[in-house]
mmCIF file of C-alpha atoms in Angstrom:
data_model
loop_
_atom_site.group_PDB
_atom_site.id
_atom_site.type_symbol
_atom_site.label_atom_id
_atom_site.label_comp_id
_atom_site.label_asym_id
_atom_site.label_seq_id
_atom_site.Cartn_x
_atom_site.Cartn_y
_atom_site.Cartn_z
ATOM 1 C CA UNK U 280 28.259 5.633 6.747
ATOM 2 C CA UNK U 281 27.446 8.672 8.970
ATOM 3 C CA UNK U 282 24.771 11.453 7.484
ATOM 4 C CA UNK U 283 26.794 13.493 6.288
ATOM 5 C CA UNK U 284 29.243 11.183 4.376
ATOM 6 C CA UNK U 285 30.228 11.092 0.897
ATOM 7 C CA UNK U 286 29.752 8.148 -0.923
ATOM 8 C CA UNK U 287 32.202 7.980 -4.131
ATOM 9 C CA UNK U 288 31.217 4.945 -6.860
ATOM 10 C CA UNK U 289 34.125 4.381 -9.014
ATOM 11 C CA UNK U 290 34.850 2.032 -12.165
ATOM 12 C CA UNK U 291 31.812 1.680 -14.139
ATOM 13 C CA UNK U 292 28.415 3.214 -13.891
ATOM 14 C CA UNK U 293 25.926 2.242 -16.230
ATOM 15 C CA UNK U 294 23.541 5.462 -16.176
ATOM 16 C CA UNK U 295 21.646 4.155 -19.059
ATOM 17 C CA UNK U 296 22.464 1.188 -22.040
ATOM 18 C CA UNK U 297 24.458 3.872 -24.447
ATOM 19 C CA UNK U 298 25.898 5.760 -20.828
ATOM 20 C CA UNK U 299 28.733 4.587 -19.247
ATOM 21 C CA UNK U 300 30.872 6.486 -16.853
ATOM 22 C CA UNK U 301 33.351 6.530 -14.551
ATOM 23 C CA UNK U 302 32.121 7.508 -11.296
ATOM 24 C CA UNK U 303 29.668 9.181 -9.017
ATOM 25 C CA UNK U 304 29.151 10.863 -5.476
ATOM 26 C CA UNK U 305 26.177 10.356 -3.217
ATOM 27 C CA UNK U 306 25.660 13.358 -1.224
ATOM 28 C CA UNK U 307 22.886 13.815 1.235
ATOM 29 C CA UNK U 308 21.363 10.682 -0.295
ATOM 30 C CA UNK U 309 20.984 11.892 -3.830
ATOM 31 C CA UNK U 310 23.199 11.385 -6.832
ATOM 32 C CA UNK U 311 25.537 13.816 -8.109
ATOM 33 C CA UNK U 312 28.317 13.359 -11.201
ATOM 34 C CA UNK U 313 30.357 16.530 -9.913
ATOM 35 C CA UNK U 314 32.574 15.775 -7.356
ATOM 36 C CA UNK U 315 31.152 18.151 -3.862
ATOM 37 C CA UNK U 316 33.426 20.440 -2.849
ATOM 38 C CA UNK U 317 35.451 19.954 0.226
ATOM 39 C CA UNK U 318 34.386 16.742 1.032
ATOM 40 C CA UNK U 319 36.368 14.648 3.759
ATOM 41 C CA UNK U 320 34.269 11.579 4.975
ATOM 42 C CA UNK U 321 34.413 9.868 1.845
ATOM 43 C CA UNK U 322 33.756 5.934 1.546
ATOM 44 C CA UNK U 323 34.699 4.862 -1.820
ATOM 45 C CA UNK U 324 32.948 1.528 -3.725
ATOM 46 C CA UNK U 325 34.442 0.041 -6.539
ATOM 47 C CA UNK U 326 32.791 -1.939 -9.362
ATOM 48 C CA UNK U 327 30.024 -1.863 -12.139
ATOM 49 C CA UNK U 328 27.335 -0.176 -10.885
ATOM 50 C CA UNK U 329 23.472 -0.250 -12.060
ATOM 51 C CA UNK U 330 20.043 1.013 -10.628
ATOM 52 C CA UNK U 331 18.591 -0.558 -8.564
ATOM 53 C CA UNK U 332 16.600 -3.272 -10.035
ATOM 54 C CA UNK U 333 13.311 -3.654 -10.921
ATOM 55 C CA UNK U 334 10.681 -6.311 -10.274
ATOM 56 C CA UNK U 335 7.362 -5.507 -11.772
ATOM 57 C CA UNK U 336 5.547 -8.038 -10.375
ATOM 58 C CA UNK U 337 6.339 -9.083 -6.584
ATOM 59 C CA UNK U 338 3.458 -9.067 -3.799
ATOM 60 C CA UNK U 339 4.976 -7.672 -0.557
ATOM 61 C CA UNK U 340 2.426 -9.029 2.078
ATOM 62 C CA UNK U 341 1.062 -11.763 0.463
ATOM 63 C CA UNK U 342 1.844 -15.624 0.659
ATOM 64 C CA UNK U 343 -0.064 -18.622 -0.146
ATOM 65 C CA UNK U 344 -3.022 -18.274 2.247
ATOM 66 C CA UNK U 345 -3.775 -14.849 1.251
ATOM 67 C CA UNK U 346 -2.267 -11.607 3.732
ATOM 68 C CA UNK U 347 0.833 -11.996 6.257
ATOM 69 C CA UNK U 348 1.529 -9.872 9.386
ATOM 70 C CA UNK U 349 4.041 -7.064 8.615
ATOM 71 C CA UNK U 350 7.258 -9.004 10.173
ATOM 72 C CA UNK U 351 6.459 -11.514 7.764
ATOM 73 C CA UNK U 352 6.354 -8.879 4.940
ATOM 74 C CA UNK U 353 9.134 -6.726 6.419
ATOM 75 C CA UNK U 354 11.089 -10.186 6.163
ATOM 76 C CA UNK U 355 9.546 -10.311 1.858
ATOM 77 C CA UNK U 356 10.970 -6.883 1.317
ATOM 78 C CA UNK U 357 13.971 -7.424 2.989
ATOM 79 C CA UNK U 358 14.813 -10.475 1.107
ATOM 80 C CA UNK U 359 14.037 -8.483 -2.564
ATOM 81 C CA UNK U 360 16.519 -5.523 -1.096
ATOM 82 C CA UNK U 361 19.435 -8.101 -0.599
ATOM 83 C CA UNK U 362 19.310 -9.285 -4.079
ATOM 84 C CA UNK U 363 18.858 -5.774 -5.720
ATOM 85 C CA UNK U 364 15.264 -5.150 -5.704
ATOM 86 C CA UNK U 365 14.753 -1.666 -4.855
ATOM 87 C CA UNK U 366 11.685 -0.639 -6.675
ATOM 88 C CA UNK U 367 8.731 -2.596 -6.859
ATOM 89 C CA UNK U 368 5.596 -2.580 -8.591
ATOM 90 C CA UNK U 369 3.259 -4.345 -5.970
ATOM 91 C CA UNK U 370 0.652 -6.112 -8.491
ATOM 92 C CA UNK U 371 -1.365 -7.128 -6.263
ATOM 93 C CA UNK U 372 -1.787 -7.579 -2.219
ATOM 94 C CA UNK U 373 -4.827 -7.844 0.142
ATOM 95 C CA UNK U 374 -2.221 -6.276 3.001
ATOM 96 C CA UNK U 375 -1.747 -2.508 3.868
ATOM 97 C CA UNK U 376 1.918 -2.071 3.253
ATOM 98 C CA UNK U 377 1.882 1.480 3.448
ATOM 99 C CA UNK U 378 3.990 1.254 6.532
ATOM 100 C CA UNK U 379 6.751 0.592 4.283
ATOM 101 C CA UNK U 380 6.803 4.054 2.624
ATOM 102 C CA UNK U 381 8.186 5.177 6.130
ATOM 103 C CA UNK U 382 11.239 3.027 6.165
ATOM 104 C CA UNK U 383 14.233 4.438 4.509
ATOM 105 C CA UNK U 384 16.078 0.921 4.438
ATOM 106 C CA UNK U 385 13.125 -1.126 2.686
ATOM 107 C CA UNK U 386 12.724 -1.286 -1.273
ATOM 108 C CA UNK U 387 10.609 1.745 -3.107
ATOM 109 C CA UNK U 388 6.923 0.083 -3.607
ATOM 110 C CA UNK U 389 4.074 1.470 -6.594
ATOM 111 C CA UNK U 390 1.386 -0.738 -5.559
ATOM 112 C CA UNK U 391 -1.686 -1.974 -7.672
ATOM 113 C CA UNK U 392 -4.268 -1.995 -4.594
ATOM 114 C CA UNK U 393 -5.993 -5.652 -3.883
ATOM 115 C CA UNK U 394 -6.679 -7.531 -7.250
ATOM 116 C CA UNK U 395 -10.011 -7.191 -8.280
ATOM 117 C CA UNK U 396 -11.428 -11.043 -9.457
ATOM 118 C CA UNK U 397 -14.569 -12.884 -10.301
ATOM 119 C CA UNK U 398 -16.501 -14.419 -7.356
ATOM 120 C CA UNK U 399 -14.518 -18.128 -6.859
ATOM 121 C CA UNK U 400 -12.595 -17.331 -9.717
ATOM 122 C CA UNK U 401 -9.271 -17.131 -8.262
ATOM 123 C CA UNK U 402 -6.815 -18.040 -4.909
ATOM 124 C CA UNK U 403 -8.672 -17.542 -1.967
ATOM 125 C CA UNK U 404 -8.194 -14.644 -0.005
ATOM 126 C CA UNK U 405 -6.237 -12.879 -2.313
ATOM 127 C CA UNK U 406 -8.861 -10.627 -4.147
ATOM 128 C CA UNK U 407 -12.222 -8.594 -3.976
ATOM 129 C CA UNK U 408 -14.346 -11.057 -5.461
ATOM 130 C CA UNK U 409 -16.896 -9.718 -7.149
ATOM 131 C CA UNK U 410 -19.717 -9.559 -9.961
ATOM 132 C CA UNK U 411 -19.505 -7.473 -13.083
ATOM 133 C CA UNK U 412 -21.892 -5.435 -12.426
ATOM 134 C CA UNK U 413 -19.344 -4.384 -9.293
ATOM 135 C CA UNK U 414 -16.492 -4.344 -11.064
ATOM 136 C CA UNK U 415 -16.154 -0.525 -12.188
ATOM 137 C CA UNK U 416 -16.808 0.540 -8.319
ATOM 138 C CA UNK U 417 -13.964 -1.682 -7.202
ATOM 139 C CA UNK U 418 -11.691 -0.459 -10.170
ATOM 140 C CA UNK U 419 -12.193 3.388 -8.876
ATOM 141 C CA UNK U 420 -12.068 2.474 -5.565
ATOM 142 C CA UNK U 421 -7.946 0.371 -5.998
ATOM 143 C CA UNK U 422 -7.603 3.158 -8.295
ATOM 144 C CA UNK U 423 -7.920 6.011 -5.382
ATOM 145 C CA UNK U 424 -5.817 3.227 -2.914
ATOM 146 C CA UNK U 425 -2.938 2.490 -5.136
ATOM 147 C CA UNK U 426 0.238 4.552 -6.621
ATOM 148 C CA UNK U 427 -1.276 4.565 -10.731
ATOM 149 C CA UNK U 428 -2.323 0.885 -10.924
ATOM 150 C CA UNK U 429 -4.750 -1.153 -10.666
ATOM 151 C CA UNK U 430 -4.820 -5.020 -10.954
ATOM 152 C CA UNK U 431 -7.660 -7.155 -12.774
ATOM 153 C CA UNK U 432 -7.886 -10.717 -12.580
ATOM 154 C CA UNK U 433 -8.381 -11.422 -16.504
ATOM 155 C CA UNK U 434 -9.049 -15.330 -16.467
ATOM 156 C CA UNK U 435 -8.969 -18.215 -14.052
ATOM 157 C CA UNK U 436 -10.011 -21.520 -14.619
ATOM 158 C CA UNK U 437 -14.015 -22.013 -15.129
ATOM 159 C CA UNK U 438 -14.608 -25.125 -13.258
ATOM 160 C CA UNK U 439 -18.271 -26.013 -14.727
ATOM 161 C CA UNK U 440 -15.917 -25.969 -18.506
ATOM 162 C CA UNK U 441 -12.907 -27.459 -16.762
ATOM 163 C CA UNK U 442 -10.455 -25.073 -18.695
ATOM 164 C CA UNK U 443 -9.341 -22.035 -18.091
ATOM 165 C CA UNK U 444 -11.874 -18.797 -19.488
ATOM 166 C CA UNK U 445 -12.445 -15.312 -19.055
ATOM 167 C CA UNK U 446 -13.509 -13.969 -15.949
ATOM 168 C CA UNK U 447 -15.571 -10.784 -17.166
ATOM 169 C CA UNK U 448 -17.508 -9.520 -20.094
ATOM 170 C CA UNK U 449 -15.968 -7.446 -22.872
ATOM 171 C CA UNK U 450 -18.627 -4.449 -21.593
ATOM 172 C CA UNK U 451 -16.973 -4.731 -18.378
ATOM 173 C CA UNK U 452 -13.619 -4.570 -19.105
ATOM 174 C CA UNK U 453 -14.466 -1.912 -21.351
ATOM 175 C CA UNK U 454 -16.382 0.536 -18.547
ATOM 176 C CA UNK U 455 -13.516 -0.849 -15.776
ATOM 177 C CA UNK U 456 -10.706 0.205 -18.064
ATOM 178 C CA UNK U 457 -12.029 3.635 -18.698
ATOM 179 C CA UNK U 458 -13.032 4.298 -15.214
ATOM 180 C CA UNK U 459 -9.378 3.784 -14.291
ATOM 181 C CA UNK U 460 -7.550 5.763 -17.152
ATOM 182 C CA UNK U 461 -10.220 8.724 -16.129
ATOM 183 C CA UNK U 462 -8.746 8.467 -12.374
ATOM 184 C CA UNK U 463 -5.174 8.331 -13.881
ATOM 185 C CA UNK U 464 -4.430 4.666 -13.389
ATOM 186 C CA UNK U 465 -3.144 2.335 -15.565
ATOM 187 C CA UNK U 466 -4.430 -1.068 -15.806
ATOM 188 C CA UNK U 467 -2.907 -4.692 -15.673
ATOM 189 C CA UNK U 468 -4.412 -8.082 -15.654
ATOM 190 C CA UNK U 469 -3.247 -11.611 -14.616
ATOM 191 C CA UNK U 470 -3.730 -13.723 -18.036
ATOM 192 C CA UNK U 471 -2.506 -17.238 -18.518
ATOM 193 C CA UNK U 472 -4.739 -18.534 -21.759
ATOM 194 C CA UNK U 473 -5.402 -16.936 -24.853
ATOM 195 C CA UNK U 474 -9.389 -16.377 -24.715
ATOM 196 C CA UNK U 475 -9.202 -12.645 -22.598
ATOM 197 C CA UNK U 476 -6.656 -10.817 -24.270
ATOM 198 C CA UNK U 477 -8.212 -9.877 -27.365
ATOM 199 C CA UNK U 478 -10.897 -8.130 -24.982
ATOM 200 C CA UNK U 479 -8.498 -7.017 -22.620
ATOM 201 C CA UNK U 480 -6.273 -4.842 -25.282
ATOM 202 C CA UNK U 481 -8.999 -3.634 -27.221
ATOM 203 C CA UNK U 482 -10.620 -1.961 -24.649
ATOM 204 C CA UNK U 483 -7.202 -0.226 -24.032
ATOM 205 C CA UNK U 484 -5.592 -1.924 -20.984
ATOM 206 C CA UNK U 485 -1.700 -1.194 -20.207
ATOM 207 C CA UNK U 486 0.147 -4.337 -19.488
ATOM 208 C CA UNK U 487 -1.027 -7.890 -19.294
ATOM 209 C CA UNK U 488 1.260 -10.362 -16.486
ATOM 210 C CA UNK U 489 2.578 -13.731 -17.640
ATOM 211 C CA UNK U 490 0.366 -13.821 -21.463
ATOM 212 C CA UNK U 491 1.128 -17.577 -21.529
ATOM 213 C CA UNK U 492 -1.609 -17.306 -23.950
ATOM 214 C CA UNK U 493 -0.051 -14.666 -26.465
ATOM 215 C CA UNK U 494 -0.715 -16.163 -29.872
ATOM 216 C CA UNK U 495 0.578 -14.809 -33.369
ATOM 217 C CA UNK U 496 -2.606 -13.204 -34.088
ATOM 218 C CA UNK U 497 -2.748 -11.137 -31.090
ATOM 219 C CA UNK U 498 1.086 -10.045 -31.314
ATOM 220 C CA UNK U 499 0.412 -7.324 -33.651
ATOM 221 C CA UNK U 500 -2.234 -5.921 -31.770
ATOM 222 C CA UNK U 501 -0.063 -5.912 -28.784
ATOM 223 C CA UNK U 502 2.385 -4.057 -30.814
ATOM 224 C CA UNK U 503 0.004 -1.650 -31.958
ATOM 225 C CA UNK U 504 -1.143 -0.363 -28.969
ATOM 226 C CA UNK U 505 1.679 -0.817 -27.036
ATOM 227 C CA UNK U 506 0.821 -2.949 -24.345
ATOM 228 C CA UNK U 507 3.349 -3.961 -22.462
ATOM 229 C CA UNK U 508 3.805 -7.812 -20.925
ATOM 230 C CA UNK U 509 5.502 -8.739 -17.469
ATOM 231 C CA UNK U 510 6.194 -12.735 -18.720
ATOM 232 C CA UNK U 511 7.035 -14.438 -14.516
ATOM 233 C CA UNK U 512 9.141 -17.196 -16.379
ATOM 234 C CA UNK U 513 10.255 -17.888 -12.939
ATOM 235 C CA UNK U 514 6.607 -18.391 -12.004
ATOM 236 C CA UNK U 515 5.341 -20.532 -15.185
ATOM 237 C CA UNK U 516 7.962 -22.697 -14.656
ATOM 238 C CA UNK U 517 5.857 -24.033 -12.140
ATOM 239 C CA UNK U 518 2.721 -24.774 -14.962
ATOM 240 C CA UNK U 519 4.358 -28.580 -15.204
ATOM 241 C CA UNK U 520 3.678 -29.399 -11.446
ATOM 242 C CA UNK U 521 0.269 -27.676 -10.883
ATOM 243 C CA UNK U 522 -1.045 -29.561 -14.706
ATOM 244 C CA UNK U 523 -0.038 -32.673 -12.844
ATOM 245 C CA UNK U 524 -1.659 -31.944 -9.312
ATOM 246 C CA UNK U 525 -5.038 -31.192 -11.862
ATOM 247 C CA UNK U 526 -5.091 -33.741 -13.970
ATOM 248 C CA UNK U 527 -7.638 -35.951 -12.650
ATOM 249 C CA UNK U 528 -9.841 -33.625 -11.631
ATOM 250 C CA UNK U 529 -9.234 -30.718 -14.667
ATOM 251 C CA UNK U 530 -7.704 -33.306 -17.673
ATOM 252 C CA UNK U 531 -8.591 -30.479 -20.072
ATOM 253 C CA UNK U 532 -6.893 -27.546 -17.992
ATOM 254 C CA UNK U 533 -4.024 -29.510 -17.329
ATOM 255 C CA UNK U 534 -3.179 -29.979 -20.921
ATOM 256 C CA UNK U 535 -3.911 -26.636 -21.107
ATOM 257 C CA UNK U 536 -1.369 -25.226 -18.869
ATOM 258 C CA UNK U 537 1.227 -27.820 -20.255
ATOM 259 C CA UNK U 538 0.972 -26.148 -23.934
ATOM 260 C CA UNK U 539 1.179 -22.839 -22.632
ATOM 261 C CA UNK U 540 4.874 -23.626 -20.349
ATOM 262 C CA UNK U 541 5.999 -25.332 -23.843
ATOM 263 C CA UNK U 542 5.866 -22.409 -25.633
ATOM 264 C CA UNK U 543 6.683 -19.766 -22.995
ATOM 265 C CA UNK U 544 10.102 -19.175 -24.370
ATOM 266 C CA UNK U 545 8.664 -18.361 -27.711
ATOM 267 C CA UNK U 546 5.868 -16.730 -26.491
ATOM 268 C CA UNK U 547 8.308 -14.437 -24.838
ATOM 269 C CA UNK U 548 10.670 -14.048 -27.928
ATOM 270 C CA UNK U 549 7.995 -13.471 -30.265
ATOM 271 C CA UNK U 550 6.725 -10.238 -28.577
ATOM 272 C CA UNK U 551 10.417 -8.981 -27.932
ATOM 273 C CA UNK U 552 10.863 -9.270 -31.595
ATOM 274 C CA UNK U 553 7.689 -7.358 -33.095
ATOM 275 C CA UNK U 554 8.522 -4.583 -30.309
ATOM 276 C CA UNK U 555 6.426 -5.902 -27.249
ATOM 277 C CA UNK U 556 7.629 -3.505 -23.969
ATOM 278 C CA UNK U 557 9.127 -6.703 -21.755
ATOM 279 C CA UNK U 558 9.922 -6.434 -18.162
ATOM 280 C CA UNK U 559 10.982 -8.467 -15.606
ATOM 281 C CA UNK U 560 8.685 -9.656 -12.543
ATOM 282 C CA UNK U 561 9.107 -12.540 -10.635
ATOM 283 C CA UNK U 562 5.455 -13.300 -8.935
ATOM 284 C CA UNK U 563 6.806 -13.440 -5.611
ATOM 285 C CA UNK U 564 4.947 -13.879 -2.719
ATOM 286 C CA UNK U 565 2.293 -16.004 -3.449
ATOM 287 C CA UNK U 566 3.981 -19.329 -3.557
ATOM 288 C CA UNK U 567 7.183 -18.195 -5.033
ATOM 289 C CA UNK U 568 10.456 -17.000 -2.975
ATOM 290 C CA UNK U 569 11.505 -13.635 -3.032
ATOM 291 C CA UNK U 570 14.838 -12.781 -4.338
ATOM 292 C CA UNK U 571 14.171 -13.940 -7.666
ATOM 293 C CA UNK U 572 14.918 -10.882 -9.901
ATOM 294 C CA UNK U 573 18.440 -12.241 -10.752
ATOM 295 C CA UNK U 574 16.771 -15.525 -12.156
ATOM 296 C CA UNK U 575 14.130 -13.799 -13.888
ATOM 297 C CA UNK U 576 16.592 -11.927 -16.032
ATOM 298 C CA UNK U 577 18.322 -15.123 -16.673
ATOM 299 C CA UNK U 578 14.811 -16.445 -17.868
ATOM 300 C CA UNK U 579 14.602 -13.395 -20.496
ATOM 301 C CA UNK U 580 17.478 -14.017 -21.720
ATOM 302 C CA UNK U 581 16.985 -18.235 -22.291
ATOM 303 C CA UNK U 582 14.230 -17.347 -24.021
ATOM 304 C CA UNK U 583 16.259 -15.175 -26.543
ATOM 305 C CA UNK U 584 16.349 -12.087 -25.448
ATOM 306 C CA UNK U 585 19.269 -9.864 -25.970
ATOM 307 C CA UNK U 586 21.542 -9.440 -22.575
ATOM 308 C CA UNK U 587 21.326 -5.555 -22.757
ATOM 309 C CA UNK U 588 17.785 -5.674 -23.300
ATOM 310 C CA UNK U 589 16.873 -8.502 -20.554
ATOM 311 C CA UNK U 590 19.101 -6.047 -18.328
ATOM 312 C CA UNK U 591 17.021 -2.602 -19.350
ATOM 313 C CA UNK U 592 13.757 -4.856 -18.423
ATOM 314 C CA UNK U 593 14.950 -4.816 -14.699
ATOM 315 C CA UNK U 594 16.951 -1.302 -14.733
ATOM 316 C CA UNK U 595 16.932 1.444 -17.103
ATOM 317 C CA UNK U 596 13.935 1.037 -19.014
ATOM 318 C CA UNK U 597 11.467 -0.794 -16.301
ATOM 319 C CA UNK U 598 12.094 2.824 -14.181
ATOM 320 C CA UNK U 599 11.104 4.631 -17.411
ATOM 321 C CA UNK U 600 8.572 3.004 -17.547
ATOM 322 C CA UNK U 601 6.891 3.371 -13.889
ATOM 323 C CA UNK U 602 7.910 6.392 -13.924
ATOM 324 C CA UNK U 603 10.852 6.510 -11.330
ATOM 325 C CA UNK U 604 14.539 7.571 -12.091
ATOM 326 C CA UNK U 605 17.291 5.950 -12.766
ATOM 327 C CA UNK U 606 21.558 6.976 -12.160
ATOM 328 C CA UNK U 607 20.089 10.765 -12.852
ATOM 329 C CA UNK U 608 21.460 13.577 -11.814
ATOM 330 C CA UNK U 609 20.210 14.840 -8.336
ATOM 331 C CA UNK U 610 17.552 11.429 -8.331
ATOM 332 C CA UNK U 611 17.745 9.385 -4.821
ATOM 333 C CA UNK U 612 20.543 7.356 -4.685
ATOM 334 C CA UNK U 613 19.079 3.745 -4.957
ATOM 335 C CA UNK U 614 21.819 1.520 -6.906
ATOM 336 C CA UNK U 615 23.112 -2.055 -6.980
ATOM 337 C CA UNK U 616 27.325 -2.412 -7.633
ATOM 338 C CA UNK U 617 28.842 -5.418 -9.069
ATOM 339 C CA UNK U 618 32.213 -7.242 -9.153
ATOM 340 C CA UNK U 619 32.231 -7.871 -12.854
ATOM 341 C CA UNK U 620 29.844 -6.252 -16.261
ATOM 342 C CA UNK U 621 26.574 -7.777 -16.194
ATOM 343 C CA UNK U 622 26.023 -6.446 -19.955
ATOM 344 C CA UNK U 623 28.837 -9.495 -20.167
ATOM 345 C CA UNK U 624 26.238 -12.069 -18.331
ATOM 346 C CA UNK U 625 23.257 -11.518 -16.621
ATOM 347 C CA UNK U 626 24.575 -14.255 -14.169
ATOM 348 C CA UNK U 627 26.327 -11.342 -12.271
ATOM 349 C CA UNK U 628 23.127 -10.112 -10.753
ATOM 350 C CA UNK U 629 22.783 -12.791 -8.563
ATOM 351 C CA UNK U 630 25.874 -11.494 -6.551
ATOM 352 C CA UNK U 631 25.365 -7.832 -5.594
ATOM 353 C CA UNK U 632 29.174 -6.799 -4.275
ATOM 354 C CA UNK U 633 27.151 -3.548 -2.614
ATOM 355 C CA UNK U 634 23.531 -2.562 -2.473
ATOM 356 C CA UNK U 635 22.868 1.448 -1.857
ATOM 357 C CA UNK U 636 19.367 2.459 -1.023
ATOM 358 C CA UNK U 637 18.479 6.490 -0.500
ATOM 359 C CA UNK U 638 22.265 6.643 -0.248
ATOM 360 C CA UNK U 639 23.162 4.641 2.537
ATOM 361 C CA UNK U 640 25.416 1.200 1.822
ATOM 362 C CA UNK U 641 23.222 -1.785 3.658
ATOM 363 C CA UNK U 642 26.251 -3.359 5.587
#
């Protein structure tokens, strides 16, 4: 497409859950549901189209050693853009990826900073490791770096108990938390077991990622203060293979982290149901693939979740919730079109018939 074509969506767009129309125009990269006046380049698409989707928890930059060279995470982003990821919430990435914001045809990033962890309480070369008594400095200072998040490291496995524990005091959390809401950022924290979250949540943080360890008692207080959980099925899939890699060195944590995958789909359901904010992230980066949004939503919906509502998680209401429009009027045009209704099956995300990003079809 040239700059100053018209881009005309036609069939089915799915502006929100309850909003379904019939078409749109892209002019000068932005949405419109008017058709422009005069218009004579126009390149028409044809399908079901959605915004682009969502993955709340990726790390652009980041592999399994700790930070990559930027062709390595130009190659990360690139991969989430073919399979529909076109806003991400970074949660989490030693690398400066700021670079991206300058490249029209990468994915949309709102990053967390560098995760903030206990000293040798977490992968190497991933976080600030630090000391409590650090920990509110290091909160303001991601704070001031990132785009409204910051990203604690809420427990890791304790290797003097063998299991996993929390990695800071209740105090701590506490001052960290309110140091961040007073700078404007919202708060998130990597939790697998159950013994941090209690803490975590009553000292007001925003969204906990994976909470393998949300129990029955703690669902109501979820609820209550609406704390929101990014679940990674696609990551704690993995919890069977790591238990066994630990289990003669870490018996306990390995039975541990079996329990936890056992439940995950009820884990999952049981929030949805008493009114838990889910969204979908896939934990890419570290020693995931990226291009896993598709198979997260899949996830969702195996562990009960209604279609519509696994789909909102990575579309409609996951940019509500960041904070980034959808199929709006005059927004940027960033929007995924399908060959067939994904509110039919989920399984339809995996195959994005076009991809549009600030307007422009990536041929």
């Amino acid at each position: 497409m040239s700059d100053g074509a018209v881009l005309h969506v036609k069939g089915r767009v799915l502006a929100g859950p309850d909003d379904v129309r019939d078409e749109l125009w892209v002019v000068g990269g932005r949405i419109s549901y008017d058709r422009p006046a005069g218009a004579r380049d126009v390149r028409t698409v044809t399908g079901w189209a959605l915004p682009g989707l969502v993955d709340a928890h990726c790390h652009v930059g980041l592999d399994a050693h700790g930070p990559v060279d930027a062709e390595t995470a130009e190659k990360q982003a690139l991969t989430d853009r073919e399979a529909g990821t076109l806003l991400i919430r970074d949660a989490g990435s030693p690398s400066d990826t700021r670079w991206i914001d300058d490249r029209a045809d990468l994915p949309k990033i709102i990053r967390a900073g560098r995760h903030i962890a206990r000293t040798r309480r977490y992968i190497r070369n991933y976080a600030w490791e630090i000391e409590p008594d650090d920990v509110v400095a290091y909160v303001a200072q991601e704070a001031r770096r990132g785009d409204g998040w910051v990203k604690l490291v809420g427990d890791w496995i304790d290797r003097d108990l063998g299991d996993l524990a929390p990695c800071w005091p209740r105090e701590a959390v506490a001052a960290a938390i309110a140091e961040a809401h007073r700078l404007g950022a919202r708060v998130t924290a990597h939790c697998f077991a159950e013994s941090s979250l209690r803490d975590l949540v009553e000292s007001g943080i925003d969204c906990i990622e994976h909470a393998t360890g949300l129990s029955e008692d703690l669902i109501p207080l979820f609820a209550e203060r609406g704390v929101a959980i990014v679940p990674t099925l696609v990551n704690i899939a993995t919890f069977p293979r790591l238990a066994e890699g630990g289990e003669r060195k870490f018996p306990r944590w390995s039975a541990h982290m079996r329990r936890l995958h056992e439940r995950r789909y009820d884990t999952v359901r049981g929030a949805y149901d008493a009114g838990i904010p889910v969204y979908v992230g896939t934990d890419a980066g570290g020693s995931l693939a990226h291009g896993l949004v598709a198979e997260e939503v899949a996830e969702l919906v195996a562990a009960g979740i209604p279609p519509l509502a696994a789909l909102s998680a990575t579309t409609w209401g996951a940019r509500d919730w960041l904070g980034r429009p959808g199929l709006e009027e005059g927004a940027p045009a960033d929007l995924v079109v399908y060959e067939a209704d994904p509110r039919a099956d989920v399984r339809v995300l995996a195959a994005p018939r076009r991809v549009v990003l600030n307007g422009r079809i990536i041929e």
